[in-house]
Short mmCIF file of C-alpha atoms in Angstrom, two decimals:
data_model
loop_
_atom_site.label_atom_id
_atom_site.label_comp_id
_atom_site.label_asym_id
_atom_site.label_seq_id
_atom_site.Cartn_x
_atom_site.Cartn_y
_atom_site.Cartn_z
CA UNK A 1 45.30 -35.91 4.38
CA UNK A 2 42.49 -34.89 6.73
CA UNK A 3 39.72 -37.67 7.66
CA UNK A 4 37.19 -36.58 6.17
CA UNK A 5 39.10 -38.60 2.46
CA UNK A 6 40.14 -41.21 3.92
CA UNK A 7 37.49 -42.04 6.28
CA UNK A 8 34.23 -41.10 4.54
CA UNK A 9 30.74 -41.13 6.65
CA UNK A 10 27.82 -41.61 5.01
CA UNK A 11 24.34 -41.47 6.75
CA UNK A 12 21.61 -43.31 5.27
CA UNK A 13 18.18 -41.12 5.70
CA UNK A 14 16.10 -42.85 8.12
CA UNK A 15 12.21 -43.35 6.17
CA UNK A 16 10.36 -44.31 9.88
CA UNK A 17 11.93 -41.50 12.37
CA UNK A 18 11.40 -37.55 12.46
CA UNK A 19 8.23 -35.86 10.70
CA UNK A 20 9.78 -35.10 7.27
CA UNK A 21 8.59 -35.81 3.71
CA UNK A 22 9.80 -39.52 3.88
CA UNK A 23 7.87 -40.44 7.03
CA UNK A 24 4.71 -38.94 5.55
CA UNK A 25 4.79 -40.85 2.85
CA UNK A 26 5.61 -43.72 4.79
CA UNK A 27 2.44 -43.37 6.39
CA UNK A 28 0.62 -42.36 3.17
CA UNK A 29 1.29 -45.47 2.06
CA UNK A 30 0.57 -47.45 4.87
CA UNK A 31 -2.69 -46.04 5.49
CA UNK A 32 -3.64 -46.96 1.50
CA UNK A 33 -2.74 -50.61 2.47
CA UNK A 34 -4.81 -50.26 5.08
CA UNK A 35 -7.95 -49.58 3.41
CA UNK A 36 -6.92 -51.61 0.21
CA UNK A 37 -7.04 -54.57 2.60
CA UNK A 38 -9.73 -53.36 4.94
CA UNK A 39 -12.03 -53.19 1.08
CA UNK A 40 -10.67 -56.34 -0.13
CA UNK A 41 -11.92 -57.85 3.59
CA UNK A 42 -15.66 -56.33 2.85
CA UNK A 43 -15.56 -57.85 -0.28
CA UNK A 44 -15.21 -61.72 0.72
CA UNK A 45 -17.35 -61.43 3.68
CA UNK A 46 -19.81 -60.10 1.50
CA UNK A 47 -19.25 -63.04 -0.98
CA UNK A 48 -20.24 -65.42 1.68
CA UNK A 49 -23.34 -63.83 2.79
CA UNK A 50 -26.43 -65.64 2.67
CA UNK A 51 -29.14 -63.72 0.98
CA UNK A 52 -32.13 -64.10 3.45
CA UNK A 53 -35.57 -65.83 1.00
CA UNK A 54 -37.63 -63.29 -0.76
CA UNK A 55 -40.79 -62.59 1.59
CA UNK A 56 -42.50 -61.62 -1.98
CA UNK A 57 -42.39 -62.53 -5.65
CA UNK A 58 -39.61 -60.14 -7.25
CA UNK A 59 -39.02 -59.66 -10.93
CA UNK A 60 -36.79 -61.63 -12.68
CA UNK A 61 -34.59 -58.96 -14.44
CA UNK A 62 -33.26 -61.07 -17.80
CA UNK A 63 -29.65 -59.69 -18.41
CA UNK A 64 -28.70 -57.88 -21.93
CA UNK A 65 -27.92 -59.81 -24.93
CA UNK A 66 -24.34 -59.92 -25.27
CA UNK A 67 -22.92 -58.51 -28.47
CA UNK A 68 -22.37 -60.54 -31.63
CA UNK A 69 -18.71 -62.55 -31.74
CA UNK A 70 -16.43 -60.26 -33.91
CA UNK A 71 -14.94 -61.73 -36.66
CA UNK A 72 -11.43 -61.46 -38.23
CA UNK A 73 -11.24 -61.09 -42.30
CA UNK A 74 -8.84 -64.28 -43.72
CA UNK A 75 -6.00 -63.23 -45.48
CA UNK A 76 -4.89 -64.13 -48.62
CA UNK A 77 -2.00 -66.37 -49.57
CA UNK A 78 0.01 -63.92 -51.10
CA UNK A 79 -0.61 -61.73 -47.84
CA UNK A 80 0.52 -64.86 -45.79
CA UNK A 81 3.45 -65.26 -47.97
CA UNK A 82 4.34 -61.70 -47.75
CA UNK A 83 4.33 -62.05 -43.87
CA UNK A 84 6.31 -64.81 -43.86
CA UNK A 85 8.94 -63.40 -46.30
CA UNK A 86 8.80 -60.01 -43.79
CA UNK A 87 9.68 -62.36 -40.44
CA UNK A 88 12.52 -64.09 -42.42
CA UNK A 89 14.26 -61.22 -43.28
CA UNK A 90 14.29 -59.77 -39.78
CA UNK A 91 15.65 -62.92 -38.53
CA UNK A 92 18.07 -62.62 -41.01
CA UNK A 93 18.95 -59.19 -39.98
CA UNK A 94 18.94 -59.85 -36.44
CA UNK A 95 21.18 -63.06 -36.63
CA UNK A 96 23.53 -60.19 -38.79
CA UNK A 97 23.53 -57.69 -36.01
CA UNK A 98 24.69 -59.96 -33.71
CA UNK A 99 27.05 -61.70 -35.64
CA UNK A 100 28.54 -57.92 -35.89
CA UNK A 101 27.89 -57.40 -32.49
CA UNK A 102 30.60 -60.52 -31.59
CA UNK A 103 33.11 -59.87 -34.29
CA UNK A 104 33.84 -55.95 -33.16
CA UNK A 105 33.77 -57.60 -29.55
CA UNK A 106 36.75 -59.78 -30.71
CA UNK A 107 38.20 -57.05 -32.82
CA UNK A 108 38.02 -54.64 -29.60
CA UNK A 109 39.58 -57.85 -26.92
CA UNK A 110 42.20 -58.99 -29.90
CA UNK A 111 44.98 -58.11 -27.80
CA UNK A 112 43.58 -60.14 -24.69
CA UNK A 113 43.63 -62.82 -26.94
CA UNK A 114 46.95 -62.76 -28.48
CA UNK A 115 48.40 -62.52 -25.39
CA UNK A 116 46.85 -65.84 -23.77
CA UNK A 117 47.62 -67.43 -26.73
CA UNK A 118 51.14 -66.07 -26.68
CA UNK A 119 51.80 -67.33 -23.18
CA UNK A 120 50.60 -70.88 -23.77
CA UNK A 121 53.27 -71.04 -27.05
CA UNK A 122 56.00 -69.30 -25.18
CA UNK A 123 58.60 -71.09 -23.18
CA UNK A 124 59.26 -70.73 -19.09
CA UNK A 125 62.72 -68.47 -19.93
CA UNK A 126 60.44 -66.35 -22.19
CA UNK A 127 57.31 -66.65 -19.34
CA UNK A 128 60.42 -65.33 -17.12
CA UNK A 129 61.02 -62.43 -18.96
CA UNK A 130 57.34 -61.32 -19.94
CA UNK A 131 56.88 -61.38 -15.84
CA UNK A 132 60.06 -59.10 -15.39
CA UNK A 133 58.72 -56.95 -18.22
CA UNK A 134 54.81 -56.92 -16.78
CA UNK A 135 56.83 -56.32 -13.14
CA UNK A 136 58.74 -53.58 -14.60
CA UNK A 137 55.24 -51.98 -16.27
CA UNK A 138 53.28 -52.58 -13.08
CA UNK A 139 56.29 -50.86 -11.03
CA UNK A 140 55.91 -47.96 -13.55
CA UNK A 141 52.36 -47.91 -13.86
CA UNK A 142 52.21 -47.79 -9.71
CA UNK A 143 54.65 -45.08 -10.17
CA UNK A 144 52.63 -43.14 -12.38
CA UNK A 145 49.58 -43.91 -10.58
CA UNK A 146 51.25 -42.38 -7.13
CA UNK A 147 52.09 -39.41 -9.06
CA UNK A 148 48.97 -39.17 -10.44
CA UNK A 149 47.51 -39.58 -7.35
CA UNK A 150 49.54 -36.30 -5.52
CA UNK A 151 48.47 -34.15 -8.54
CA UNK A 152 44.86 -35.03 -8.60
CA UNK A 153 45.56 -34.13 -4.55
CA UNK A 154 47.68 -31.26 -5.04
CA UNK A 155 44.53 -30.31 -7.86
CA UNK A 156 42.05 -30.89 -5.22
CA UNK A 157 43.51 -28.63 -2.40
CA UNK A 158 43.79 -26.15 -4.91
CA UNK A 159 40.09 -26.34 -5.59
CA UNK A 160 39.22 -26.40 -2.22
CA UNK A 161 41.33 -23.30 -1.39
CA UNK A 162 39.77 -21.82 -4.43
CA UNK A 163 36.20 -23.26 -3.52
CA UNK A 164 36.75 -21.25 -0.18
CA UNK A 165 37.81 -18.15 -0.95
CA UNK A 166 35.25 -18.14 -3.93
CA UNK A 167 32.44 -19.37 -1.31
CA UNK A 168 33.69 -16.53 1.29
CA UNK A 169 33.33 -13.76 -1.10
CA UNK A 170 29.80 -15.34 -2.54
CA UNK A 171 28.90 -15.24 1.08
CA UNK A 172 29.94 -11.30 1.93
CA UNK A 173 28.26 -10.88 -1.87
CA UNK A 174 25.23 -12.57 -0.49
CA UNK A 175 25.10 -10.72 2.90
CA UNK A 176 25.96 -7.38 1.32
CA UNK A 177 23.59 -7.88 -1.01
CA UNK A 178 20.42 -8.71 1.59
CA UNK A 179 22.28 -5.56 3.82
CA UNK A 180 21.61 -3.83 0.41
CA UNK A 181 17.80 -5.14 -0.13
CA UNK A 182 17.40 -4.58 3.13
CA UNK A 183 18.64 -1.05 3.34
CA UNK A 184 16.25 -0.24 0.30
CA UNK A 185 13.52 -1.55 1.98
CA UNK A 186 13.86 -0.13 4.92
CA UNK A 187 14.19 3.44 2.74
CA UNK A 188 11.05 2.46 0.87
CA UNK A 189 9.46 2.22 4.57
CA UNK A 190 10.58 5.45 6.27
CA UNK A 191 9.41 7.38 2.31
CA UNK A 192 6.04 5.86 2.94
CA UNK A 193 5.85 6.84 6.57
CA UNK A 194 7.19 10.11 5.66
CA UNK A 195 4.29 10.60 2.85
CA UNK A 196 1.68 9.17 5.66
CA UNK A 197 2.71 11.77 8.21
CA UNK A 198 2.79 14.85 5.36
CA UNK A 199 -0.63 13.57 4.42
CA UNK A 200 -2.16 13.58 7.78
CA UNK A 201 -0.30 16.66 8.62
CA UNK A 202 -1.90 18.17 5.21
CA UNK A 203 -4.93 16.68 6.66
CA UNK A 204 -5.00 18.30 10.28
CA UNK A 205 -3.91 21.67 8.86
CA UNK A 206 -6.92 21.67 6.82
CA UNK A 207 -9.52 20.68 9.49
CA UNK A 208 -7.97 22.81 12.06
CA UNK A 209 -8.22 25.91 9.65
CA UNK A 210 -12.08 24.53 8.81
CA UNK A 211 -12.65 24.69 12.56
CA UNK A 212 -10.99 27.29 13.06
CA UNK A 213 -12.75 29.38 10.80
CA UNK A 214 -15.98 27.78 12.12
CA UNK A 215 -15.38 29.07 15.75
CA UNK A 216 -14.82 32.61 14.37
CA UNK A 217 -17.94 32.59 12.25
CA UNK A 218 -20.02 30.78 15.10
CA UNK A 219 -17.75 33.79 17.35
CA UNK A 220 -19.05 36.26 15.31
CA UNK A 221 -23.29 35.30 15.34
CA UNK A 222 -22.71 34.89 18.78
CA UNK A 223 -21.39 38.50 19.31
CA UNK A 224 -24.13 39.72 16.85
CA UNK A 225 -26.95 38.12 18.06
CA UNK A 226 -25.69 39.21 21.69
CA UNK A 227 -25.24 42.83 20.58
CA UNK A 228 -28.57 42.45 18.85
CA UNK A 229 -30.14 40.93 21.78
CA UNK A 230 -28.57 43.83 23.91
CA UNK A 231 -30.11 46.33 21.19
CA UNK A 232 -33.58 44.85 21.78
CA UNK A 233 -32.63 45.32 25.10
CA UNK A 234 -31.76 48.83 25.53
CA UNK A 235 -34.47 49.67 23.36
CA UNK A 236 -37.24 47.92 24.81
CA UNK A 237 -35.84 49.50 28.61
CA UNK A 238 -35.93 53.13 26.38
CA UNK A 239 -39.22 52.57 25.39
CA UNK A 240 -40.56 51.60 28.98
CA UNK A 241 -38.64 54.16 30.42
CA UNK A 242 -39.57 56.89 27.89
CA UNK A 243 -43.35 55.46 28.54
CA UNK A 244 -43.12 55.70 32.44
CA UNK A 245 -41.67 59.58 31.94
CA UNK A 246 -44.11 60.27 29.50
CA UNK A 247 -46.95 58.78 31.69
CA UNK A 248 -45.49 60.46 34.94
CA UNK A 249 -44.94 63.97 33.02
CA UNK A 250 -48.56 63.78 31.81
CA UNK A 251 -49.69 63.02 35.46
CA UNK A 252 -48.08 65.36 36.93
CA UNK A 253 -48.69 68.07 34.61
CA UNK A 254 -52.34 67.46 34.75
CA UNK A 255 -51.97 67.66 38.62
CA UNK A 256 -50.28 70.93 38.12
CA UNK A 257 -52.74 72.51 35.10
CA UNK A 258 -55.64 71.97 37.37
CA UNK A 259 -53.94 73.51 39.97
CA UNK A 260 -53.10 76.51 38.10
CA UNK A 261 -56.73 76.49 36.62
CA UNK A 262 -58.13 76.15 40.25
CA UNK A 263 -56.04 79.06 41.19
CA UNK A 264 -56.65 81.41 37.54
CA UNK A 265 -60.29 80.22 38.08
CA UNK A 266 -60.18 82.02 41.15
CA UNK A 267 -58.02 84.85 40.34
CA UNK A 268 -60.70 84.89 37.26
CA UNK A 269 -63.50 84.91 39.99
CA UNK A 270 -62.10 87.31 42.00
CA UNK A 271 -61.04 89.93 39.12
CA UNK A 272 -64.39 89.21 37.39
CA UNK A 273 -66.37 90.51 40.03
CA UNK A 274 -64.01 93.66 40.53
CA UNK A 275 -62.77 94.35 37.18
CA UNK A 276 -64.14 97.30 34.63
CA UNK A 277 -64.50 97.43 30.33
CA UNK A 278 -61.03 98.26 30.24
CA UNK A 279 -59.27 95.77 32.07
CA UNK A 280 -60.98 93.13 30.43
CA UNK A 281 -59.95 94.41 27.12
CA UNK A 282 -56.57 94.58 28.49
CA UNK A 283 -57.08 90.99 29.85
CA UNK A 284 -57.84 89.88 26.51
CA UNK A 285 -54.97 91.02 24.64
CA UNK A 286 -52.60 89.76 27.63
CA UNK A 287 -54.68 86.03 27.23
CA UNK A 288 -54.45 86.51 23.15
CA UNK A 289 -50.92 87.43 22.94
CA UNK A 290 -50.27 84.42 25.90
CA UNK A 291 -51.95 81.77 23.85
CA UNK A 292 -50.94 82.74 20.08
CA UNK A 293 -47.38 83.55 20.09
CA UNK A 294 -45.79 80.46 22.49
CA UNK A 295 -48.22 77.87 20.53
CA UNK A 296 -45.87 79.60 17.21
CA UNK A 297 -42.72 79.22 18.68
CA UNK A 298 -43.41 75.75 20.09
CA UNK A 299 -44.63 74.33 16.70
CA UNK A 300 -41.17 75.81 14.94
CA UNK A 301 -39.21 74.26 17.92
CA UNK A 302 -41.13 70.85 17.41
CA UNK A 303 -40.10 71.05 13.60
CA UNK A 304 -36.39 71.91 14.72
CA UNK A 305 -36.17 68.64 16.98
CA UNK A 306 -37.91 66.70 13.93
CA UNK A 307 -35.20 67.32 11.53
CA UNK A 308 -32.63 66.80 14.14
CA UNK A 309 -33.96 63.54 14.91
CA UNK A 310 -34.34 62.19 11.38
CA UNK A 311 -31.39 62.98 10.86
CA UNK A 312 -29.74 60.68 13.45
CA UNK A 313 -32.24 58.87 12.00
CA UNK A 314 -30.87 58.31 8.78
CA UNK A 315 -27.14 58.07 10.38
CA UNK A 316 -28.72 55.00 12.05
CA UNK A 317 -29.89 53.35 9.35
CA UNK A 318 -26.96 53.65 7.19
CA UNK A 319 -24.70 52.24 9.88
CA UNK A 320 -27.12 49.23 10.47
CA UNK A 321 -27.33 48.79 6.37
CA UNK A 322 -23.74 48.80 6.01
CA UNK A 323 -22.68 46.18 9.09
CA UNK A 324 -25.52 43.79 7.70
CA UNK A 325 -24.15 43.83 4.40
CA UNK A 326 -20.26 43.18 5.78
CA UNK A 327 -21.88 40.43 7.64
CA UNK A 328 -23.48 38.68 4.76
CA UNK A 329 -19.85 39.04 2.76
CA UNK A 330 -18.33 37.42 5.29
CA UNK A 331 -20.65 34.72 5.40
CA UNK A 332 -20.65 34.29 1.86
CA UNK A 333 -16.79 34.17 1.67
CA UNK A 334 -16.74 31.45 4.74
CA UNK A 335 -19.06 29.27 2.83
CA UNK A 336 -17.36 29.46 -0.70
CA UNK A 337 -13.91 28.50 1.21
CA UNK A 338 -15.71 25.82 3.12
CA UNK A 339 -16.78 24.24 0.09
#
């Protein structure tokens, strides 16, 4: 048999040492007997106290009148009686009980007592004999004791082995079964990460394609306002320039028509003083047919370059028209998907 049967070791829990439940309530305890004393001190030194004289005249305070005496109702005789008969008859009934009480005691021990009055009748031959025969039953009982004794061990290696094996597998049950919740978990985990991550991927995507979509619409006004700033530009040099050519042509062909007048004037001079009826008839039809017929042909060519220019003009305008209105689509679009 191992040692552990046949030399049991018990421990008895220690209620002073280490910090568990027992020492706690050790010390519970012994700080409530503490105070209880430390209260019950207060009390008698306050019992002895001497209450210093009054320095002025204090109210005598006259205690509360103490409640009438209650009074008990007298019974009657036949009440008393009744009582009486009552206690009898449970001392009647208890004397029964335990008469009944002693008599199945002696019915239960009857065979004690048949047999210590059997071996005071019985003579020493008999005596001899009962003590062989009680020999002979103890040798048998021992017998049956011993063999009742290896089965109940035989029984309780059994139940260990069985204990064992059924304690192993509870224990790989037990372990598979946190591997298991544990598994799970960890599944549960990596499903909410992966739902985080899609989320803030779904997230990103959607501000990168707002920003994105901002930078090309902030791309876009800055490349129209910079071709409309270059516009203004080029017009604004056109018109300077156009001003400075038109001022310089008029200068200089001022300068020029009053040098040409200076010199007709002379030539005018000049012929006027030598000329006859019919060169100055002649003169005047050169001067008429000088003057008339260019002044004709110039207003027809100034009509020509009119409609040429307006319609440019209009080609212009409809260009212009149409970019502004595929810029304010645009816009419009970018704003409805922003939303």
């Amino acid at each position: 048999l191992p040692d552990y049967v046949t030399q049991p070791r018990i421990k008895i829990p220690s209620l002073v040492t280490g910090k568990g439940g027992a020492q706690k309530r050790f010390e519970k305890r012994q700080k409530e007997l503490e105070d209880t004393a430390g209260l019950i001190q207060k009390e008698k030194e306050k019992q002895f106290e001497v209450k210093p004289p009054p320095r002025f005249l204090q109210k005598v305070v006259r205690p509360p009148p103490r409640p009438p005496t209650p009074s008990v109702e007298v019974p009657s005789e036949e009440e008393e009686k009744r009582d009486l008969a009552v206690i009898f008859l449970q001392q009647l009934l208890r004397g029964r009980a335990v008469q009944n009480m002693m008599q199945e005691g002696k019915e239960k021990r009857m065979e004690l007592i048949d047999e210590l009055r059997s071996t005071e009748a019985l003579k020493p031959e008999e005596e001899k004999m009962i003590k062989e025969q009680k020999k002979e039953a103890r040798g048998k009982q021992r017998k049956q004791r011993m063999m009742q004794h290896k089965d109940e061990l035989a029984h309780e290696i059994l139940e260990g082995m069985a204990g064992r094996s059924v304690g192993q597998m509870a224990d790989v049950l037990s372990k598979e079964l946190v591997r298991l919740q544990e598994e799970q978990r960890i599944h549960a985990f990596a499903l909410l990460a992966e739902r985080k991550r899609r989320m803030r991927e779904a997230e990103e995507s959607g501000k990168r394609q707002v920003e994105e979509r901002r930078r090309m619409e902030e791309d876009e006004i800055w490349r129209q306002m910079v071709n409309c700033h270059q516009g203004t530009m080029e017009t604004y040099l056109e018109d300077i320039i156009s001003r400075s050519v038109s001022r310089t042509a008029d200068e200089q062909a001022r300068t020029e028509i009053h040098a040409k007048a200076e010199k007709i004037n002379d030539i005018a001079y000049d012929m006027e003083s030598k000329r006859d009826r019919l060169q100055s008839e002649n003169m005047v039809a050169e001067l008429v047919y000088s003057f008339l017929l260019p002044e004709v042909e110039k207003e027809t060519l100034r009509e020509n370059v009119k409609r040429e220019q307006r319609r440019h003009i209009l080609a212009a305008h409809s260009v212009i028209h149409g970019q502004a209105s595929g810029i304010e689509k645009e816009g419009g679009s970018s704003a409805d998907s922003g939303n």
